[in-house]
Coordinates of C-alpha atoms in Angstrom, one line a residue:
X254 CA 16.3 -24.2 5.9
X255 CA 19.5 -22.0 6.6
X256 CA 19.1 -20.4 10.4
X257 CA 19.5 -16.0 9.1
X258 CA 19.8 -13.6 10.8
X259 CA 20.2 -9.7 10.5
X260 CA 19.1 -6.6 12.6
X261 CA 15.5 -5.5 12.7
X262 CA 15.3 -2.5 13.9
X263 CA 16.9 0.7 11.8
X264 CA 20.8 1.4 11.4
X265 CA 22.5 4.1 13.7
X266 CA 22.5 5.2 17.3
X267 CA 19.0 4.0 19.2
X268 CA 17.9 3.3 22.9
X269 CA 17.5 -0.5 21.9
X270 CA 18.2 -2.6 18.8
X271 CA 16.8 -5.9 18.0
X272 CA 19.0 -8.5 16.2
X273 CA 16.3 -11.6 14.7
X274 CA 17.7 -15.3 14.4
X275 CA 15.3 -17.6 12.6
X276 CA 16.0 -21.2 11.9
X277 CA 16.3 -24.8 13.1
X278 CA 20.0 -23.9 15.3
X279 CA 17.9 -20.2 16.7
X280 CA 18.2 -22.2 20.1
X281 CA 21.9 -23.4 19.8
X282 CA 22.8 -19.7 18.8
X283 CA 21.1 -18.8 21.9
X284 CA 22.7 -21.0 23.8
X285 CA 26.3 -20.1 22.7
X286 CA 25.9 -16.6 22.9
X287 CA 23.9 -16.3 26.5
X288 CA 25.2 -19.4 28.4
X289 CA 21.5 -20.9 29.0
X290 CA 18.5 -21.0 26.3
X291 CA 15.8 -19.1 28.3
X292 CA 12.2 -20.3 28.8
X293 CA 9.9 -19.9 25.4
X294 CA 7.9 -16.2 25.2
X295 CA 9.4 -15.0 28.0
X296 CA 11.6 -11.9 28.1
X297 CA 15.1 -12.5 29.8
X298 CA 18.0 -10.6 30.9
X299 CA 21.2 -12.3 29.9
X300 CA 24.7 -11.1 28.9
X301 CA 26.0 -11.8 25.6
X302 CA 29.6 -13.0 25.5
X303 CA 31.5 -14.0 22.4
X304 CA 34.8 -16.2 23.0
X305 CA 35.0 -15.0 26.9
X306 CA 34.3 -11.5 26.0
X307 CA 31.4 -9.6 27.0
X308 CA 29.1 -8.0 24.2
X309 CA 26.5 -6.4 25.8
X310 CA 23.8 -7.3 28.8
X311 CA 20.2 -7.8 26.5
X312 CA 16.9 -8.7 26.6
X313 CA 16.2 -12.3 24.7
X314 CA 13.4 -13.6 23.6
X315 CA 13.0 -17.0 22.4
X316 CA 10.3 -18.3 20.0
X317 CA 9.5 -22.2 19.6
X318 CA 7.8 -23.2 15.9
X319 CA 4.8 -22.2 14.9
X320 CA 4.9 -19.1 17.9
X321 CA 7.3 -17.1 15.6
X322 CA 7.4 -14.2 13.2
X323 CA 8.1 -16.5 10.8
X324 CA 6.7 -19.9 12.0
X325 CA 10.1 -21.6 12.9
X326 CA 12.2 -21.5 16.0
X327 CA 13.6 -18.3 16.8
X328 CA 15.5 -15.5 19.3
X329 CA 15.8 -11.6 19.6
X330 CA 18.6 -10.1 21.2
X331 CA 16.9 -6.3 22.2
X332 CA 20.4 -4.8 22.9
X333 CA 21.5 -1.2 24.0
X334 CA 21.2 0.5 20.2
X335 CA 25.1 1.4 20.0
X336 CA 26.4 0.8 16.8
X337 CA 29.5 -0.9 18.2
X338 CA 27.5 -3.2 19.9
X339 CA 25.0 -4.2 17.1
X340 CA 28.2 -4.5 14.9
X341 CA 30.2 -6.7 17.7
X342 CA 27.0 -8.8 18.0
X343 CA 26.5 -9.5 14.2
X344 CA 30.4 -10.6 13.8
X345 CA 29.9 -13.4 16.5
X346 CA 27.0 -14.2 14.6
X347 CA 28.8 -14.3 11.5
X348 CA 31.3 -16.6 13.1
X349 CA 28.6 -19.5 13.9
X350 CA 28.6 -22.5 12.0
X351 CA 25.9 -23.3 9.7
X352 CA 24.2 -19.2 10.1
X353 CA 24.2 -16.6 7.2
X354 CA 22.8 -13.2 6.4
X355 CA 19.5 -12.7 5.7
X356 CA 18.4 -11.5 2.5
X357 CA 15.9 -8.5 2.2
X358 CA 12.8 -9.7 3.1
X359 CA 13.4 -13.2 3.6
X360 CA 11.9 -13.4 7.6
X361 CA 8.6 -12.0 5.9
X362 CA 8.8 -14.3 3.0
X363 CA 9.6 -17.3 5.5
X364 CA 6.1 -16.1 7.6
X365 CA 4.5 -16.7 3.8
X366 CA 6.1 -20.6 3.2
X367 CA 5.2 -21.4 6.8
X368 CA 1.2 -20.3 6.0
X369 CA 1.9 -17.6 9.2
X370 CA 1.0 -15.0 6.5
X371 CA -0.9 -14.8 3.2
X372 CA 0.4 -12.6 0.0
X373 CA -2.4 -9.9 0.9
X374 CA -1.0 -9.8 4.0
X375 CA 2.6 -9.5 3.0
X376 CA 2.1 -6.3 1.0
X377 CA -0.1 -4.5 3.7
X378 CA 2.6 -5.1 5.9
X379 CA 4.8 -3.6 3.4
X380 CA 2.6 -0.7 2.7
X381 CA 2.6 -1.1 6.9
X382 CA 6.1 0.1 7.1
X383 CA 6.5 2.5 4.2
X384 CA 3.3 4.6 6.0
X385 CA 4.0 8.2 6.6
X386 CA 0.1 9.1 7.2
X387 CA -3.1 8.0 8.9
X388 CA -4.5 7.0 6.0
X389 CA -2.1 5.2 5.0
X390 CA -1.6 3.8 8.2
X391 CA -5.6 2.1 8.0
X392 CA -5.2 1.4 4.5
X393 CA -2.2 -0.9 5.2
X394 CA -4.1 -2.4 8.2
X395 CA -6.8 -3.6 6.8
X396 CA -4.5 -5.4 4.2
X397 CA -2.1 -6.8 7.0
X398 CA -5.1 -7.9 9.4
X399 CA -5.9 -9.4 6.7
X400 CA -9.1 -8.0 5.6
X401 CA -8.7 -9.0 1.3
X402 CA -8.0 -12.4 2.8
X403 CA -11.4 -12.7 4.4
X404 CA -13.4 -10.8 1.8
X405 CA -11.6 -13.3 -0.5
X406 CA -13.1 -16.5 1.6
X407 CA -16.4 -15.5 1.6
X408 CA -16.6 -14.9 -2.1
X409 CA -14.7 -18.2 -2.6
X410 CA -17.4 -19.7 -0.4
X411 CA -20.1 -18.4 -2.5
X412 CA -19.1 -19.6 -5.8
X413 CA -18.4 -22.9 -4.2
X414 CA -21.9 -23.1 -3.9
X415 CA -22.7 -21.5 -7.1
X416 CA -20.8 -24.1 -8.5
X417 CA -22.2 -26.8 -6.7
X418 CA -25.9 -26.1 -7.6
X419 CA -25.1 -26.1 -11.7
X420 CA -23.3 -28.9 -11.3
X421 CA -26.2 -30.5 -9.5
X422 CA -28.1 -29.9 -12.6
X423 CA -26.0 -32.1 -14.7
X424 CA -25.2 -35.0 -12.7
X425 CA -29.4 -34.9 -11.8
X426 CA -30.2 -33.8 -15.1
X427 CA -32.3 -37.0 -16.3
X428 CA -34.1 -37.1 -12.4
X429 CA -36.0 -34.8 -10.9
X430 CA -34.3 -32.0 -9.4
X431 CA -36.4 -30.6 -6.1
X432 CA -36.1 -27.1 -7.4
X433 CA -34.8 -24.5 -9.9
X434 CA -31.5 -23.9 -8.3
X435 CA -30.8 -21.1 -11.1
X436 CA -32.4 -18.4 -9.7
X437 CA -30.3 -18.7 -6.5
X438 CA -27.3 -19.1 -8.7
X439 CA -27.9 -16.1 -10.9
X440 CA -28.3 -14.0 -7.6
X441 CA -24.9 -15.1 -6.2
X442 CA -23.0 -14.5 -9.8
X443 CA -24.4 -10.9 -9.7
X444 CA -23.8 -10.1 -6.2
X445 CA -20.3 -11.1 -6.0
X446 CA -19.9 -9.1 -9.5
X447 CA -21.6 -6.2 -8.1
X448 CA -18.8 -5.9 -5.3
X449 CA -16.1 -6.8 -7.8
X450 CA -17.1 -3.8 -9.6
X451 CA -17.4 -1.7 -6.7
X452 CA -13.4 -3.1 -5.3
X453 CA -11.9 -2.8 -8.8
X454 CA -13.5 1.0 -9.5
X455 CA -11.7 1.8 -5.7
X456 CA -8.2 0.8 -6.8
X457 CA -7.3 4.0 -8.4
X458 CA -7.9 5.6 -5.0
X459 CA -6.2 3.0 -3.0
X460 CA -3.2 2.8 -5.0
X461 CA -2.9 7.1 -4.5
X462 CA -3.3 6.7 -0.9
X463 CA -0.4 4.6 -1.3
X464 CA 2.0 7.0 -3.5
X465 CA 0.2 10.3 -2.3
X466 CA -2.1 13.1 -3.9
X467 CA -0.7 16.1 -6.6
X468 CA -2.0 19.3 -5.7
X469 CA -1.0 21.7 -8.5
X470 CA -0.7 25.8 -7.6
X471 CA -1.5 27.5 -11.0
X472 CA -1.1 31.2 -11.4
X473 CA 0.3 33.4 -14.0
X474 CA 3.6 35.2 -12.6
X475 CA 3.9 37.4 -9.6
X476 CA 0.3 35.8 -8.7
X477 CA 1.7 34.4 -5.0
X478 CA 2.3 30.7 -5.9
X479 CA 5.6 30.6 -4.6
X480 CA 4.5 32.3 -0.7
X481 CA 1.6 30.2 -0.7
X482 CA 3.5 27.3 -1.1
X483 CA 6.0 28.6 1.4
X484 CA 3.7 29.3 3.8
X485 CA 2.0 25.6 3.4
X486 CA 5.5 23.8 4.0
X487 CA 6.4 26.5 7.1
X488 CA 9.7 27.0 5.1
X489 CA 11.6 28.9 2.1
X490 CA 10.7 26.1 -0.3
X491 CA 10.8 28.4 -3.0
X492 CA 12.4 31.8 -4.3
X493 CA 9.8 34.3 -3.7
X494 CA 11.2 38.0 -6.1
X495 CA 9.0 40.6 -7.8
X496 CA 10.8 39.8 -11.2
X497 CA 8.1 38.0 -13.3
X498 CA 9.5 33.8 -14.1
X499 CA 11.4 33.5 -11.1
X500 CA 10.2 30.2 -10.8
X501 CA 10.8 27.6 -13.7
X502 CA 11.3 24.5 -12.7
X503 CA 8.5 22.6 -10.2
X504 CA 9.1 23.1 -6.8
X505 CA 7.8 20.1 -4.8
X506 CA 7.0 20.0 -1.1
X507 CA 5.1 16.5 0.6
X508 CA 2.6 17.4 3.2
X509 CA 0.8 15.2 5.3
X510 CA -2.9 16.8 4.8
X511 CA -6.0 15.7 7.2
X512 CA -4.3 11.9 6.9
X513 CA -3.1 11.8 3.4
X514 CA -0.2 11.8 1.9
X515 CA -0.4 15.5 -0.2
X516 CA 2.0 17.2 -2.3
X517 CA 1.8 20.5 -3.6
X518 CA 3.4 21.6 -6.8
X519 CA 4.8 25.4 -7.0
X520 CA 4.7 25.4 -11.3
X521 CA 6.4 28.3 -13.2
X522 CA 4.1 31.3 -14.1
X523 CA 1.7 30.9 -17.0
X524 CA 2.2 33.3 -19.6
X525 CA 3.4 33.8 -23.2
X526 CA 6.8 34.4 -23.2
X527 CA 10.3 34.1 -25.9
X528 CA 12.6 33.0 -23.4
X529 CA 13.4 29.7 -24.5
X530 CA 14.1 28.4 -21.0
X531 CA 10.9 29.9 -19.4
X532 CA 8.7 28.5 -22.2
X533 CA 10.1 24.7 -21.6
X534 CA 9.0 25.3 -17.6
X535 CA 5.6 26.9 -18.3
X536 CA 4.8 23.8 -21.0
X537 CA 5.7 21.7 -18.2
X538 CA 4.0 23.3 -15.7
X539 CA 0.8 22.8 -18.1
X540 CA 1.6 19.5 -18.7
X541 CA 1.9 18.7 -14.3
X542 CA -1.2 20.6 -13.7
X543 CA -2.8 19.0 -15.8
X544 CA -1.9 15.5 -14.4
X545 CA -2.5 16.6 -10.6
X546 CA -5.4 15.1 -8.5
X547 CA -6.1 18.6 -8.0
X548 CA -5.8 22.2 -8.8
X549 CA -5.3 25.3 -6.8
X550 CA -6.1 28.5 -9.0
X551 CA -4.4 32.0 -8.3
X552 CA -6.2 33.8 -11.1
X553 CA -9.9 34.1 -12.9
X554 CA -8.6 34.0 -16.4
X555 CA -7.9 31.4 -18.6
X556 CA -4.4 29.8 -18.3
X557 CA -4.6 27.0 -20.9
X558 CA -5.2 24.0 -18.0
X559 CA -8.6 22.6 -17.9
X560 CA -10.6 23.5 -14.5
X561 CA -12.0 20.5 -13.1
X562 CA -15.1 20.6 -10.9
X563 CA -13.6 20.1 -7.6
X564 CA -10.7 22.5 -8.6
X565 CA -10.8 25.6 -6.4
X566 CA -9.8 29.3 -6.9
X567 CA -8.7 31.7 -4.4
X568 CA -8.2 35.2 -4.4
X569 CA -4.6 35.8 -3.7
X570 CA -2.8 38.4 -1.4
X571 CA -5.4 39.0 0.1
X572 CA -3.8 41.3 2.5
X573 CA -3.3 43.8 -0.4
X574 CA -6.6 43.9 -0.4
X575 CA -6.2 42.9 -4.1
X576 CA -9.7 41.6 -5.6
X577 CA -9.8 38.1 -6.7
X578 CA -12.6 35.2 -7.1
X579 CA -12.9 32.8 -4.9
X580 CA -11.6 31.9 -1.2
X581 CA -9.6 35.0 0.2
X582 CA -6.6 33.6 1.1
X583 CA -2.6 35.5 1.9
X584 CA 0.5 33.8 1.9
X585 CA 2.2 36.3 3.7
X586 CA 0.4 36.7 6.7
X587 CA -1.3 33.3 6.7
X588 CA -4.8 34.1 6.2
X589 CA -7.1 31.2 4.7
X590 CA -4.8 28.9 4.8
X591 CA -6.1 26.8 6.9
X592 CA -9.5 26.1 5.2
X593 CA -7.6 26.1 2.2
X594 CA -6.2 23.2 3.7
X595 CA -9.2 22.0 5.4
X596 CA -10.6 22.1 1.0
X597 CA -8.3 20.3 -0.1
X598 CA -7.7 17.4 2.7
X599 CA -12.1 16.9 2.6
X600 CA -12.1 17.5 -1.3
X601 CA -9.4 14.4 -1.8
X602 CA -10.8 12.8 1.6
X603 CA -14.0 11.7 -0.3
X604 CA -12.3 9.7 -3.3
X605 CA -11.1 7.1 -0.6
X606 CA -13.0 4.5 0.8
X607 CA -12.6 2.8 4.5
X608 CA -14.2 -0.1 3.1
X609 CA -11.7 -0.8 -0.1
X610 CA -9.9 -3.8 0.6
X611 CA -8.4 -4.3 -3.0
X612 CA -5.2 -1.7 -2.7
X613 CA -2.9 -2.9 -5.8
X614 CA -2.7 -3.6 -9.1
X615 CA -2.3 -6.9 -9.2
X616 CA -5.2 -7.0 -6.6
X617 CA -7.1 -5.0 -9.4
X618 CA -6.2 -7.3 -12.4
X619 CA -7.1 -10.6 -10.4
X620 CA -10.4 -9.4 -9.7
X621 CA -10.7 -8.2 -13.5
X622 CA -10.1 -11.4 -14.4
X623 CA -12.3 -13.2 -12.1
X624 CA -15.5 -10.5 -13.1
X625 CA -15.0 -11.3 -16.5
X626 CA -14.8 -14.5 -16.0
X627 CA -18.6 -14.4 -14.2
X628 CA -19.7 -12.5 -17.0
X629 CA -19.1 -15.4 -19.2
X630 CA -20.6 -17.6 -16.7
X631 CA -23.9 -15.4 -16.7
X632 CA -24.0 -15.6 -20.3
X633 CA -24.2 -19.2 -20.5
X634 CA -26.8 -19.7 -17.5
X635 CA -29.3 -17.2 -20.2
X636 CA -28.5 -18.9 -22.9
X637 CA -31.3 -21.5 -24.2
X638 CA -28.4 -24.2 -25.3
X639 CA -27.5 -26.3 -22.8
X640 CA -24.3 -24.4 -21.6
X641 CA -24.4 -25.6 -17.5
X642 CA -21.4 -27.0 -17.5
X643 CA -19.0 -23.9 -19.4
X644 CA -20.7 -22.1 -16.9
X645 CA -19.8 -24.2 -14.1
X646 CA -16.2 -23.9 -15.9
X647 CA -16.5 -20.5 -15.9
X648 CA -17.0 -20.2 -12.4
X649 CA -14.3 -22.3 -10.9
X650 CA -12.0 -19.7 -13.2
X651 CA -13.4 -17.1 -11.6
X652 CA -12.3 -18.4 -8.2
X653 CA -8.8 -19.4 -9.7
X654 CA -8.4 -15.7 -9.9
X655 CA -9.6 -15.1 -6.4
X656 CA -6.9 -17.3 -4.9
X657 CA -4.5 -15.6 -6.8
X658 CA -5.3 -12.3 -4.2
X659 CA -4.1 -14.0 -1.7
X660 CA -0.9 -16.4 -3.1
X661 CA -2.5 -19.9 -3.4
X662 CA -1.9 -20.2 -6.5
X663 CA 0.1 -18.0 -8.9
X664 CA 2.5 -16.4 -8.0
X665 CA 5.7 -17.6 -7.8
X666 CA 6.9 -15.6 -10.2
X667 CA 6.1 -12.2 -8.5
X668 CA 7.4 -12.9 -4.9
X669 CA 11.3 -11.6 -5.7
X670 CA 9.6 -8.1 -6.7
X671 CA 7.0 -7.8 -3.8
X672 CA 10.2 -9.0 -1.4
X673 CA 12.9 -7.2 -2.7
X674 CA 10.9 -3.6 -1.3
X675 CA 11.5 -5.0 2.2
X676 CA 14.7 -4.2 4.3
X677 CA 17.2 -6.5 5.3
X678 CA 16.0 -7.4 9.0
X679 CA 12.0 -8.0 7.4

């Protein structure tokens, strides 16, 4: 392979940036650049010259193969985060024989080829650095520890032997077999669907946790959307005026809400109206509130958007002392906001699991797959024909899909996408 390299930390003026080499010369780069190679895994102060000139004085690290990031030799240069320097650094680089830029993603995708990482793992580490929340923070963990990849193996492991017994009742079928294996069987084929099930219903929830929650404040006009949602982003968001369709267009502000990525829709004041303009925003403020996760009412009446069980209603200005249903609550002076808040971060809380391991949709259409694929296999173990081996068949499909999950087999074709989201120096 080529030796790469790039910087790995973030562009722009730092206390320290980190400049990755990876390849077979990592140690003759090394070399040039500090003098000496320093000792494996241990951090050393060197300077960095380039043709008699001094770059900078850095930490280096040196990683032998198989120790690495990405499973082959390598060396970070942690040096003072000036831009002058990271740019000085990465034209002596550029000037090495035999070295190129790397390509985005292409150290993580290296870690994959060199079995340091599975495929699950790859995307939790990119769901790793895209986290803005707690939640999103453990669900990315779990895929990056490599929790789907151990799930994975012990459903693997299961059908093996699920396989293994029906096929013991053909090869043994004319001697006598100790015992009905089929029982045990049909008990492993419905467990293992049984959690499918329960991984491929969590998706849905995983996969928001990942893009973030809708909140939707619905109101008819001058009913306090616009200071509430002020008042929840701590800034003039929105244009707050006494004149009835101020607001038109959706106003959008992203909160991070007990963990979870929230945002919370201001929508234009729902009423009948002839301006042409204002009717396009209200129809799409319908349309919006409708699609939200969840709903934040500002009025008893009927707007025309459907109220969802876990939608809640407050009773707005509060401070005016103006009655209302539901939780008092004042975006002027602050009042209920906070177990508004404290509503809406339990309320959307409790449609994620910890447990979920299955994040993606690709996660969710392997496992599809697979469960389908032991329902056939169920089928044939009731049926009275003899249909052992289609069901043995129908297993080892089953697990074909499972090893998808994690990149055995597969996938080629959908590595560019999943690396292209990751900078340069990943």
């Amino acid at each position: 392979m080529d030796t790469i390299y790039a910087l790995a930390t973030a562009p722009g003026r730092a206390g320290v940036a980190v400049v990755r080499v990876s390849g077979p010369q990592a140690a003759d780069v090394c070399s040039q650049l500090c003098g000496n190679v320093p000792p494996a895994r241990l951090a050393s102060l060197r300077r960095l010259t380039d043709g008699g000139e001094l770059i900078d004085e850095a930490l280096v690290l040196r990683f032998e193969a198989g120790a690495s990031f990405t499973g082959e030799p390598s060396v970070e240069f942690h040096t003072h985060g000036s831009p002058a320097v990271v740019a000085r650094l990465l034209a002596a680089l550029s000037r090495i024989d035999g070295l190129r830029g790397a390509e985005a993603g292409e150290f993580t995708r290296r870690a994959l080829e060199n079995n340091r990482m599975n495929l699950a793992q790859v995307e939790g580490l990119a769901d790793l650095i895209d986290s803005e929340t707690e939640a999103q923070r453990r669900q990315a963990m779990r895929g990056f520890t490599g929790a789907l990849a151990e799930r994975t193996e012990r459903w693997r492991a299961s059908l093996l032997r699920a396989v293994a017994l029906v096929e013991a009742t053909i090869d043994f079928a004319d001697e006598d077999v100790p015992e009905d294996v089929m029982p045990e069987v049909r008990t492993i084929l419905a467990n293992i669907s049984d959690e499918f099930r329960r991984e491929i219903a969590g998706v849905g929830a995983a996969e928001q946790v990942r893009r973030g929650f809708e909140v939707a404040i619905v109101g008819p006009p001058n009913a306090g959307k616009s200071t509430l949602l002020n008042r929840l982003a701590g800034r003039e968001a929105a244009i707050t005026s006494e004149v009835a369709g101020t607001t038109r267009d959706i106003i959008e502000v992203r909160m991070d809400v007990g963990g979870l990525p929230v945002t919370f829709l201001d929508t234009a004041g729902l009423r009948e109206t002839e301006d042409t303009v204002e009717s396009i925003g209200i129809e799409r403020a319908r349309a919006r509130a409708e699609a939200a996760d969840l709903r934040i009412f500002l009025a008893a009446e009927d707007l025309g958007v459907s109220v969802q069980q876990e939608d809640l209603r407050v009773a707005a200005k509060c401070d005016l002392g103006h009655p209302g249903t539901g939780l008092p609550v004042s975006g002027k002076t602050g009042e209920g906001v906070s177990a508004l808040l404290e509503y809406v971060g339990s309320t959307l809380g409790q449609r994620v699991s910890e447990d979920q391991v299955a994040t993606r949709l690709r996660h969710r259409e392997a496992l599809q797959a697979a469960s389908e694929a032991l329902e056939d296999a169920e089928k044939l173990l009731y049926s009275p024909d003899d249909t052992a081996e289609l069901a043995a068949e129908s297993i080892r499909r089953a697990i074909r899909s499972m090893e998808a999950l994690v990149g055995r087999i597969g996938v080629e074709e959908m590595l560019g996408e999943i690396f292209s989201s990751f900078c340069i120096g990943k």
